[in-house]
Amino acid sequence: MEALIALSVGLLTACGIYLLLRGRTFPVVLGITLLSYAVNLFLFVMGRLSIGVPAILEPNRADYADPLPQALVLTAIVIGFGMTAFVVVLALRARADLGNDHVDGREP
Amino acid sequence: MTELGNHVVIAPILVPLLTGTLLVLLRGSATPLRRTISMLGIQLLLAASLWLLLQVANGDLLVYQLGSWAAPYGIVLVADRLSAAMVMVTSVLALFAMMHAIQGSDRRGRQYHVLFQFLLMGLNGAFLTGDLFNLFVFFEILLIASYGMLLHGGGAARSKAGLHYVVVNLVGSSLFLFAVGTLYGVLGTLNMADLALRIAALPPEEVGLVRAAALLLFVVFALKAALVPLHLWLPGAYSAAGPASVALFAIMTKVGGYSILRVYSLIFGAEAGPLANLVEPWLLVLGLLTIVVGTIGVLASRNLALLVAYLVVISSGSILTAFGLGSQAALSAGLYYSFQSALVTAALFMLTENVARTRGAFADQLRAGPMLPAANLLGGLFLVLALAVAGVPPLSGFIGKVLIIQASFDSQAMAWIMAILLSTSLLTLMALARAGSTLFFKTDTNAGAATLPDAANLVPVAAVAGISLLYVVYASPIYSYTEAAAAQLLSPADYIEAVLDGEILINGETTPHGVPPDSGRHD
């Protein structure tokens, strides 16, 4: 399970970075999105993977699921969602203002 | 302290939040009303900041527990000398930036005042928070407000610069979350004071992971502070942004510097065992490189806005060089320099706008243009500010640079620091002299006529230039304040004790100051 999650985070990050380095705004926006998925997954599993344990402390119970990363990841998702919406609108605006969708504002 | 007095710590965050919210509700109303409310909000913020500053000036640490949840479980706001001073500088800068904006440039786009207030909220929150994840949240608040302010006024150049700025900062935010996640995964806390305690007692097998997270965090803060090689976003963004916005942006690189200082003195300070003083060697080298690269930029700039943007890069480099030295005198010198450079560069950005407006089609390009009817006034202000930023006696930049050089005397890097600071000051001065003489003396008879500058527009610029002079007159009390702030930073034990209230309650038993045996890790 741990290996699978680690592999997913790594793959998402790698794809995100590859897309971020592309020259057009659309792949860049997709790259940011993939990177934020990777971050969210990473933050989520930082509370460790546990199955079937409650998210509260009880007397005589040693194992519990850490609720804090879930709260953190919720915040990160909301912020990431807002930022993605903003960057999509900005990319469209730049496309309209500059006449092309290259990140440098002119065709190479 | 009175009941109300306890809440002064959160006032610098709440006042802009409430003012901004009110302005959202009033978005359809008349411009004068919105300007008045925005201005009143800033004046209230200024009063709150002054009150906060007076309360912490004697060395008290004010800890504000949000919702009365005790640290390390709840989020705390902490006001010490450094954060109160940063909040104060932000408020002063906000007052003059707003005075400038309400002369008309706030009407070039929608919702300027709302974004301005939320930017202030993000800045003050970042200065006051005592929690690493909360710092991330306030960074995002100030960033999204700054995205809007950068694009204020629209146009192709702003869209292009805005896209770069937004994408770079979004990547920075992702790195921030990776770092925060790693720290939480290893240490089980995000409260800065608690992090400091746990890192001091870190088992050796975890050191590598925590070091990776700490350096990742350094990359994020260096990006905000525009440290070489992560400075490339700044000149484009700051020179494209409208003057109404960019005056406040002068404090934004200082947020990066502040975060570096806070995190690496508190969490990775002298007591952090194998991770002690993690970034200081990097800071020194990169800070000096930043100064050099910034100076090359200043020399190569073809318009005044870009030149001033590179001056911001230089000042950021100087501040971080001082922080990299790490001694109390150096931190104090860095802080002294950073307060004045924020004000002076903001004033230069505002002056750029005034010059550009009078020169018509020539704008702020550094080439011979029409004869300026008020060249004495504009040129005089430019002279004062240019001398202050380049560090010529008797103005404020001079004292800042002397203090930094003085602090480097007992360091091995003294020769490098002296050589680079002095030669770049000379080169900056030459570039500024060339820019000034081109703008104010060289005239092209075919260039048409220039318009008279609006006197009301020059008031904020002149006021900041006046403050820069006062900054020299009161250099001694200001320096003793920054010295006390640096001393407070270098004894993080007081901070930790104030935040954690001396004791941590774990499983019903008190563990004074120590790391609890089962420190929240459960793998």
Short mmCIF file of C-alpha atoms in Angstrom, two decimals, chain A:
data_model
loop_
_atom_site.label_atom_id
_atom_site.label_comp_id
_atom_site.label_asym_id
_atom_site.label_seq_id
_atom_site.Cartn_x
_atom_site.Cartn_y
_atom_site.Cartn_z
CA MET A 1 0.00 0.00 0.00
CA GLU A 2 2.75 2.43 1.02
CA ALA A 3 4.69 1.64 -2.14
CA LEU A 4 1.61 2.20 -4.29
CA ILE A 5 0.89 5.59 -2.68
CA ALA A 6 4.54 6.65 -2.92
CA LEU A 7 4.59 5.62 -6.57
CA SER A 8 1.39 7.58 -7.28
CA VAL A 9 2.75 10.72 -5.62
CA GLY A 10 6.00 10.37 -7.53
CA LEU A 11 4.28 9.78 -10.86
CA LEU A 12 1.88 12.70 -10.39
CA THR A 13 4.77 14.99 -9.43
CA ALA A 14 6.88 13.89 -12.38
CA CYS A 15 4.02 14.40 -14.85
CA GLY A 16 3.18 17.72 -13.21
CA ILE A 17 6.72 19.01 -13.52
CA TYR A 18 7.03 17.80 -17.13
CA LEU A 19 3.82 19.60 -18.08
CA LEU A 20 4.82 22.73 -16.15
CA LEU A 21 7.90 23.06 -18.32
CA ARG A 22 5.90 23.03 -21.57
CA GLY A 23 5.58 26.15 -23.64
CA ARG A 24 1.79 26.52 -23.88
CA THR A 25 -0.47 27.72 -21.12
CA PHE A 26 -2.87 24.77 -21.22
CA PRO A 27 -0.27 22.08 -20.40
CA VAL A 28 1.13 24.42 -17.73
CA VAL A 29 -2.27 24.70 -16.07
CA LEU A 30 -2.65 20.92 -16.25
CA GLY A 31 0.82 20.58 -14.74
CA ILE A 32 -0.12 22.79 -11.81
CA THR A 33 -3.26 20.73 -11.30
CA LEU A 34 -1.35 17.43 -11.30
CA LEU A 35 1.23 18.88 -8.92
CA SER A 36 -1.50 19.99 -6.53
CA TYR A 37 -3.04 16.48 -6.69
CA ALA A 38 0.35 15.06 -5.78
CA VAL A 39 0.64 17.50 -2.87
CA ASN A 40 -2.82 16.68 -1.60
CA LEU A 41 -2.19 12.95 -1.69
CA PHE A 42 1.18 13.47 0.00
CA LEU A 43 -0.28 15.61 2.78
CA PHE A 44 -3.08 13.10 3.30
CA VAL A 45 -0.79 10.12 3.80
CA MET A 46 1.49 12.05 6.15
CA GLY A 47 -0.94 11.02 8.90
CA ARG A 48 0.14 7.45 8.05
CA LEU A 49 -2.02 4.83 6.35
CA SER A 50 -4.40 3.04 8.68
CA ILE A 51 -7.47 0.97 8.02
CA GLY A 52 -10.50 0.65 10.23
CA VAL A 53 -9.35 2.76 13.16
CA PRO A 54 -11.28 5.73 14.59
CA ALA A 55 -10.09 9.32 14.29
CA ILE A 56 -10.41 9.92 18.03
CA LEU A 57 -8.41 9.00 21.09
CA GLU A 58 -10.07 6.65 23.55
CA PRO A 59 -8.80 5.17 26.80
CA ASN A 60 -7.04 1.83 26.27
CA ARG A 61 -6.66 2.36 22.55
CA ALA A 62 -3.20 2.59 21.04
CA ASP A 63 -3.99 3.15 17.38
CA TYR A 64 -6.01 5.95 15.86
CA ALA A 65 -6.21 7.69 12.50
CA ASP A 66 -4.68 11.16 12.64
CA PRO A 67 -7.46 13.63 11.74
CA LEU A 68 -5.17 16.65 11.36
CA PRO A 69 -3.73 15.85 7.88
CA GLN A 70 -7.31 15.45 6.69
CA ALA A 71 -8.09 18.95 7.90
CA LEU A 72 -4.88 20.25 6.32
CA VAL A 73 -5.57 18.55 3.02
CA LEU A 74 -9.09 19.95 2.96
CA THR A 75 -7.67 23.46 3.31
CA ALA A 76 -5.08 22.72 0.63
CA ILE A 77 -7.75 21.36 -1.75
CA VAL A 78 -9.94 24.45 -1.34
CA ILE A 79 -7.01 26.81 -1.88
CA GLY A 80 -5.73 24.75 -4.82
CA PHE A 81 -9.19 24.73 -6.37
CA GLY A 82 -9.48 28.50 -6.14
CA MET A 83 -5.99 29.02 -7.53
CA THR A 84 -6.63 26.66 -10.46
CA ALA A 85 -9.82 28.52 -11.33
CA PHE A 86 -7.88 31.78 -11.21
CA VAL A 87 -5.03 30.54 -13.38
CA VAL A 88 -7.45 29.15 -15.99
CA VAL A 89 -9.17 32.54 -16.25
CA LEU A 90 -5.80 34.27 -16.38
CA ALA A 91 -4.58 31.94 -19.15
CA LEU A 92 -7.71 32.72 -21.17
CA ARG A 93 -7.21 36.44 -20.55
CA ALA A 94 -3.58 36.23 -21.65
CA ARG A 95 -4.67 34.31 -24.77
CA ALA A 96 -7.10 37.12 -25.59
CA ASP A 97 -4.66 39.95 -24.78
CA LEU A 98 -1.58 38.50 -26.46
CA GLY A 99 -3.19 36.70 -29.39
CA ASN A 100 -1.51 33.36 -28.68
CA ASP A 101 -1.25 30.81 -25.91
CA HIS A 102 2.52 30.68 -25.52
CA VAL A 103 3.74 31.40 -22.00
CA ASP A 104 6.16 34.04 -23.27
CA GLY A 105 3.38 35.89 -25.03
CA ARG A 106 4.81 35.36 -28.52
CA GLU A 107 5.27 32.42 -30.85
CA PRO A 108 8.82 31.02 -30.70
#
